[in-house]
Short mmCIF file of C-alpha atoms in Angstrom, two decimals:
data_model
loop_
_atom_site.label_atom_id
_atom_site.label_comp_id
_atom_site.label_asym_id
_atom_site.label_seq_id
_atom_site.Cartn_x
_atom_site.Cartn_y
_atom_site.Cartn_z
CA MET A 1 52.67 283.51 182.01
CA PRO A 2 54.15 281.11 179.31
CA TYR A 3 56.48 279.28 181.56
CA THR A 4 54.03 278.67 184.31
CA THR A 5 51.28 277.58 181.80
CA TYR A 6 53.77 275.12 180.33
CA LEU A 7 54.40 273.56 183.86
CA VAL A 8 50.60 273.35 184.48
CA GLU A 9 49.73 271.69 181.25
CA LYS A 10 52.86 269.56 180.64
CA GLY A 11 55.28 269.87 183.48
CA ALA A 12 55.78 267.88 186.79
CA SER A 13 52.94 269.76 188.64
CA HIS A 14 49.46 269.50 190.16
CA SER A 15 47.13 272.52 189.75
CA PHE A 16 43.99 273.54 191.62
CA VAL A 17 41.49 276.18 192.09
CA ALA A 18 41.50 276.75 195.78
CA GLU A 19 38.62 278.52 197.33
CA ALA A 20 39.36 281.13 199.95
CA LYS A 21 36.53 281.74 202.52
CA PRO A 22 35.60 285.34 203.25
CA PRO A 23 36.98 287.66 204.54
CA THR A 24 39.11 287.68 201.44
CA VAL A 25 41.93 290.01 202.89
CA THR A 26 45.54 289.17 203.51
CA MET A 27 46.00 288.30 207.20
CA PRO A 28 43.11 286.03 207.54
CA ARG A 29 44.17 284.27 204.24
CA ILE A 30 47.78 283.77 205.39
CA LYS A 31 46.34 282.43 208.62
CA ALA A 32 44.22 279.95 206.56
CA LEU A 33 47.03 278.80 204.42
CA MET A 34 49.38 278.17 207.40
CA THR A 35 46.98 276.93 210.06
CA GLY A 36 44.32 275.25 207.93
CA SER A 37 41.63 276.88 210.16
CA LEU A 38 38.84 279.25 209.15
CA PRO A 39 39.61 282.78 210.38
CA GLY A 40 36.64 284.91 211.36
CA PHE A 41 35.60 288.68 210.36
CA VAL A 42 37.42 289.86 213.58
CA ASP A 43 40.66 289.13 211.77
CA VAL A 44 39.72 291.93 209.31
CA VAL A 45 40.36 294.40 212.07
CA ARG A 46 43.53 292.57 213.07
CA ASN A 47 44.58 292.76 209.33
CA LEU A 48 45.46 296.49 210.05
CA ASN A 49 47.98 295.65 212.83
CA SER A 50 48.49 291.88 212.84
CA PRO A 51 49.38 290.48 216.32
CA ALA A 52 51.62 287.41 216.67
CA LEU A 53 49.80 284.23 215.67
CA LEU A 54 49.40 281.99 218.65
CA GLU A 55 47.58 279.03 216.86
CA ASP A 56 49.50 276.05 215.65
CA SER A 57 50.73 276.46 212.11
CA VAL A 58 53.00 274.94 209.45
CA ILE A 59 55.50 277.62 210.18
CA ARG A 60 55.66 276.72 213.98
CA GLN A 61 55.85 273.10 213.27
CA ALA A 62 58.65 273.72 210.84
CA LYS A 63 60.61 275.93 213.41
CA THR A 64 60.14 273.24 216.02
CA ALA A 65 61.52 270.67 213.75
CA GLY A 66 64.62 272.79 213.11
CA LYS A 67 63.94 273.94 209.72
CA ARG A 68 65.45 277.20 208.68
CA ILE A 69 63.04 279.66 207.19
CA ILE A 70 63.70 282.78 205.10
CA PHE A 71 60.98 285.20 204.37
CA TYR A 72 60.98 288.37 201.99
CA GLY A 73 57.78 290.44 201.21
CA ASP A 74 54.65 291.51 202.82
CA GLU A 75 55.54 292.41 206.48
CA THR A 76 52.17 290.85 207.68
CA TRP A 77 54.08 287.57 207.88
CA VAL A 78 56.91 288.99 210.01
CA LYS A 79 54.05 290.39 212.49
CA LEU A 80 52.30 286.99 212.52
CA PHE A 81 55.48 285.03 212.94
CA PRO A 82 57.96 287.29 214.70
CA LYS A 83 60.42 284.76 215.92
CA HIS A 84 60.27 282.08 213.20
CA PHE A 85 62.42 283.26 210.44
CA VAL A 86 66.32 282.94 210.52
CA GLU A 87 66.34 285.86 207.93
CA TYR A 88 63.71 288.20 206.72
CA ASP A 89 62.98 291.49 204.84
CA GLY A 90 59.43 292.84 205.36
CA THR A 91 57.87 295.27 202.88
CA THR A 92 54.98 297.55 203.88
CA SER A 93 51.72 297.01 202.05
CA PHE A 94 50.45 300.49 203.03
CA PHE A 95 51.59 302.29 199.96
CA VAL A 96 49.06 300.80 197.52
CA SER A 97 50.09 303.16 194.65
CA ASP A 98 53.54 301.35 194.46
CA TYR A 99 53.62 298.23 192.54
CA THR A 100 57.29 298.24 191.48
CA GLU A 101 59.43 298.81 194.42
CA VAL A 102 57.44 296.34 196.71
CA ASP A 103 58.28 293.60 194.42
CA ASN A 104 61.92 294.67 193.52
CA ASN A 105 62.51 294.49 197.25
CA VAL A 106 61.59 290.71 197.18
CA THR A 107 63.33 289.93 193.84
CA ARG A 108 66.56 291.70 194.73
CA HIS A 109 67.28 288.85 197.22
CA LEU A 110 66.77 286.01 194.84
CA ASP A 111 70.09 285.39 193.11
CA LYS A 112 71.95 285.27 196.31
CA VAL A 113 69.54 283.27 198.39
CA LEU A 114 69.01 280.67 195.59
CA LYS A 115 72.73 280.02 195.54
CA ARG A 116 72.86 279.39 199.24
CA GLY A 117 72.32 276.15 200.97
CA ASP A 118 71.61 277.25 204.47
CA TRP A 119 67.73 277.29 204.30
CA ASP A 120 65.11 274.69 204.24
CA MET A 121 62.00 276.89 203.30
CA LEU A 122 61.91 280.20 201.58
CA ILE A 123 58.54 282.16 201.53
CA LEU A 124 58.12 285.15 199.09
CA HIS A 125 55.10 287.34 199.23
CA TYR A 126 54.83 289.67 196.22
CA LEU A 127 52.48 292.72 196.45
CA GLY A 128 52.57 294.38 193.08
CA LEU A 129 49.78 292.50 191.45
CA ASP A 130 47.41 293.30 194.38
CA HIS A 131 48.37 296.98 194.24
CA ILE A 132 47.65 297.20 190.61
CA GLY A 133 44.22 295.84 191.08
CA HIS A 134 43.47 298.40 193.74
CA ILE A 135 44.79 301.15 191.54
CA SER A 136 43.18 300.28 188.06
CA GLY A 137 41.30 297.01 188.26
CA PRO A 138 41.97 293.44 186.73
CA ASN A 139 41.64 294.89 183.24
CA SER A 140 44.52 297.26 183.65
CA PRO A 141 47.17 297.14 181.02
CA LEU A 142 49.70 296.99 183.88
CA ILE A 143 48.49 293.47 184.88
CA GLY A 144 50.03 291.82 181.78
CA HIS A 145 53.47 293.24 182.55
CA LYS A 146 53.23 292.24 186.14
CA LEU A 147 52.20 288.69 185.31
CA SER A 148 55.15 288.48 182.95
CA GLU A 149 57.41 289.57 185.52
CA MET A 150 55.99 286.96 188.04
CA ASP A 151 56.41 284.35 185.43
CA SER A 152 60.16 285.15 185.10
CA VAL A 153 60.49 285.01 188.91
CA LEU A 154 58.86 281.55 188.97
CA MET A 155 61.18 280.39 186.05
CA LYS A 156 64.17 281.65 188.05
CA ILE A 157 63.20 279.74 191.20
CA HIS A 158 62.30 276.51 189.34
CA THR A 159 65.42 276.33 187.17
CA SER A 160 67.51 276.94 190.41
CA LEU A 161 65.87 274.19 192.20
CA GLN A 162 66.14 271.75 189.33
CA SER A 163 69.81 272.35 189.19
CA LYS A 164 70.32 271.83 192.95
CA GLU A 165 68.34 268.48 192.60
CA ARG A 166 71.39 267.22 190.75
CA GLU A 167 73.27 267.30 194.00
CA THR A 168 70.63 265.66 196.41
CA PRO A 169 68.36 262.74 196.13
CA LEU A 170 65.42 264.67 197.68
CA PRO A 171 63.04 266.47 195.48
CA ASN A 172 62.11 270.07 196.07
CA LEU A 173 58.55 271.47 196.25
CA LEU A 174 57.70 274.94 194.84
CA VAL A 175 54.16 276.20 195.61
CA LEU A 176 52.66 279.15 193.63
CA CYS A 177 49.51 280.49 195.14
CA GLY A 178 47.36 283.58 195.81
CA ASP A 179 46.02 284.58 199.07
CA HIS A 180 42.79 286.08 197.55
CA GLY A 181 41.27 286.91 194.24
CA MET A 182 40.12 290.31 192.75
CA SER A 183 36.73 291.64 192.00
CA GLU A 184 35.84 293.32 188.71
CA THR A 185 36.53 296.70 190.34
CA GLY A 186 39.93 295.45 191.63
CA SER A 187 38.86 295.19 195.35
CA HIS A 188 38.69 292.09 197.67
CA GLY A 189 37.38 291.20 200.94
CA ALA A 190 33.93 289.95 200.06
CA SER A 191 32.75 286.65 198.64
CA SER A 192 32.39 286.95 194.94
CA MET A 193 33.57 284.11 192.77
CA GLU A 194 36.47 286.33 191.50
CA GLU A 195 37.55 287.11 195.07
CA VAL A 196 37.42 283.61 196.42
CA ASN A 197 38.74 281.63 193.63
CA THR A 198 42.61 281.40 193.95
CA PRO A 199 45.28 279.65 191.89
CA LEU A 200 47.28 276.90 193.70
CA ILE A 201 50.17 275.11 191.60
CA LEU A 202 52.43 272.46 193.27
CA ILE A 203 55.53 271.86 191.32
CA SER A 204 58.06 269.11 191.94
CA SER A 205 60.07 266.41 190.12
CA ALA A 206 58.17 263.97 192.27
CA PHE A 207 54.99 264.75 190.16
CA GLU A 208 56.79 263.79 186.81
CA ARG A 209 53.97 262.78 184.34
CA LYS A 210 54.14 260.86 181.03
CA PRO A 211 53.28 262.42 177.63
CA GLY A 212 49.49 262.67 177.22
CA ASP A 213 48.80 262.69 181.02
CA ILE A 214 46.39 265.57 181.12
CA ARG A 215 45.62 266.97 184.60
CA HIS A 216 42.60 269.12 185.00
CA PRO A 217 42.57 271.61 187.83
CA LYS A 218 40.37 270.24 190.83
CA HIS A 219 38.53 272.62 192.94
CA VAL A 220 39.62 272.47 196.60
CA GLN A 221 39.70 274.40 199.80
CA GLN A 222 42.48 276.94 200.63
CA THR A 223 42.48 275.31 204.16
CA ASP A 224 43.80 272.09 202.50
CA VAL A 225 47.17 273.72 201.82
CA ALA A 226 48.34 273.32 205.49
CA ALA A 227 47.73 269.64 205.85
CA THR A 228 49.27 268.96 202.40
CA LEU A 229 52.47 271.14 203.10
CA ALA A 230 52.89 269.60 206.62
CA ILE A 231 52.79 265.93 205.21
CA ALA A 232 55.09 266.92 202.36
CA LEU A 233 57.63 268.35 204.79
CA GLY A 234 57.32 265.56 207.24
CA LEU A 235 55.65 267.76 209.95
CA ARG A 236 52.83 267.37 212.18
CA ILE A 237 49.47 268.78 210.74
CA PRO A 238 48.51 271.92 212.64
CA LYS A 239 46.12 270.78 215.43
CA ASP A 240 43.23 273.19 214.37
CA SER A 241 43.38 272.44 210.70
CA VAL A 242 40.13 271.43 209.08
CA GLY A 243 41.77 270.67 205.69
CA SER A 244 42.24 267.61 203.71
CA LEU A 245 45.43 266.26 202.12
CA LEU A 246 45.37 267.12 198.42
CA PHE A 247 45.32 263.54 197.33
CA PRO A 248 46.76 263.93 193.85
CA VAL A 249 50.14 264.94 195.24
CA VAL A 250 50.83 261.51 196.79
CA GLU A 251 48.99 259.29 194.19
CA GLY A 252 52.49 258.33 192.75
CA ARG A 253 53.52 256.96 196.10
CA PRO A 254 53.48 253.31 197.21
CA ILE A 255 50.03 252.38 198.55
CA ARG A 256 51.40 251.88 202.01
CA GLU A 257 52.66 255.51 202.16
CA GLN A 258 49.33 256.82 200.84
CA LEU A 259 47.51 255.05 203.52
CA ARG A 260 49.76 256.34 206.07
CA PHE A 261 49.38 259.91 204.95
CA LEU A 262 45.51 259.62 204.90
CA HIS A 263 45.60 258.05 208.44
CA LEU A 264 47.67 260.91 209.79
CA ASN A 265 45.22 263.31 208.40
CA THR A 266 42.28 261.31 209.64
CA VAL A 267 43.55 260.98 213.27
CA GLN A 268 44.23 264.86 213.36
CA LEU A 269 40.66 265.57 212.29
CA SER A 270 39.25 263.12 214.56
CA LYS A 271 41.05 264.80 217.49
CA LEU A 272 39.84 268.05 216.44
CA LEU A 273 36.22 266.85 216.57
CA GLN A 274 36.64 265.26 219.87
CA GLU A 275 37.91 268.53 221.35
CA ASN A 276 35.42 270.81 219.65
CA VAL A 277 32.09 268.82 219.24
CA PRO A 278 30.49 267.98 222.65
CA SER A 279 28.25 265.30 220.97
CA TYR A 280 31.16 263.59 219.38
CA GLU A 281 31.94 260.26 221.05
CA LYS A 282 34.79 257.96 220.55
CA GLY A 283 33.59 255.09 218.40
CA SER A 284 30.63 256.81 217.16
CA HIS A 285 31.93 257.34 213.66
CA PRO A 286 31.79 254.70 211.01
CA ALA A 287 34.32 251.99 211.07
CA PRO A 288 36.87 252.10 208.34
CA ALA A 289 36.16 250.14 205.14
CA GLN A 290 37.87 246.86 204.62
CA ARG A 291 41.13 247.20 202.63
CA PRO A 292 40.71 245.62 199.16
CA THR A 293 42.61 242.34 198.67
CA GLY A 294 46.00 243.03 196.98
CA THR A 295 46.12 246.70 197.47
CA ALA A 296 48.94 246.52 200.04
CA GLN A 297 51.00 243.71 201.53
CA LYS A 298 52.81 243.27 204.72
CA GLY A 299 56.45 243.95 204.37
#
């Protein structure tokens, strides 16, 4: 994936290794990404016929805020969020032997939707790489071709977003991630390192870096994505999220904004503790540290 590699190593991006907690199957992982909570093994059963997601999520907060969301790909998303998309085209993941049409069905929408200006969020869930793993494992010769195809998709989206930014002062955010990994046999669902380690790349002109600025991928939790996306989109953090803001994405912001973002995350986690831990008492947690002199000034 040469274009993606360039963005990771030299482009305006932050990259992470996001740990997915077991069970490493699709529905619980989508749930973790969008709610910031930790799904249980009962969700493995629900993965076969996902009911509508009732928990608070980034999708629900975005819909409430009036953001127009478009989705193409794995129909699990449509089952979890049946009334949240202004437009969608779901693809079944049942036919595991198909690793071409499932992705072509997503990509065929791209040229048209990227030219349109009637959406705020676009979610694409490709299935082909997962299906190849199930068919012939991670060392299959088909993997390289599929990764090249995905690299081209990312390049198409990124270059389109860059051209659109010439018309608006607000930066776009492009997120590339996996919901789970793949074992040496091509399966997933358990807790091996290959199954729980997933890529997470956040790409935006807001993350511009100077030559020589080397950014090594940090290990984070997959549940950190929800809080980070919510703050990036100006939304409330889902109330059951246990994740932390991925701080590198706001390090370039003024110190006052950084403190505000961290405060939002802290307040949300504090409320979660109060509601779920009987022994937690208001005021029992340590007082915040004193702010170093000169780090921020009153405006």
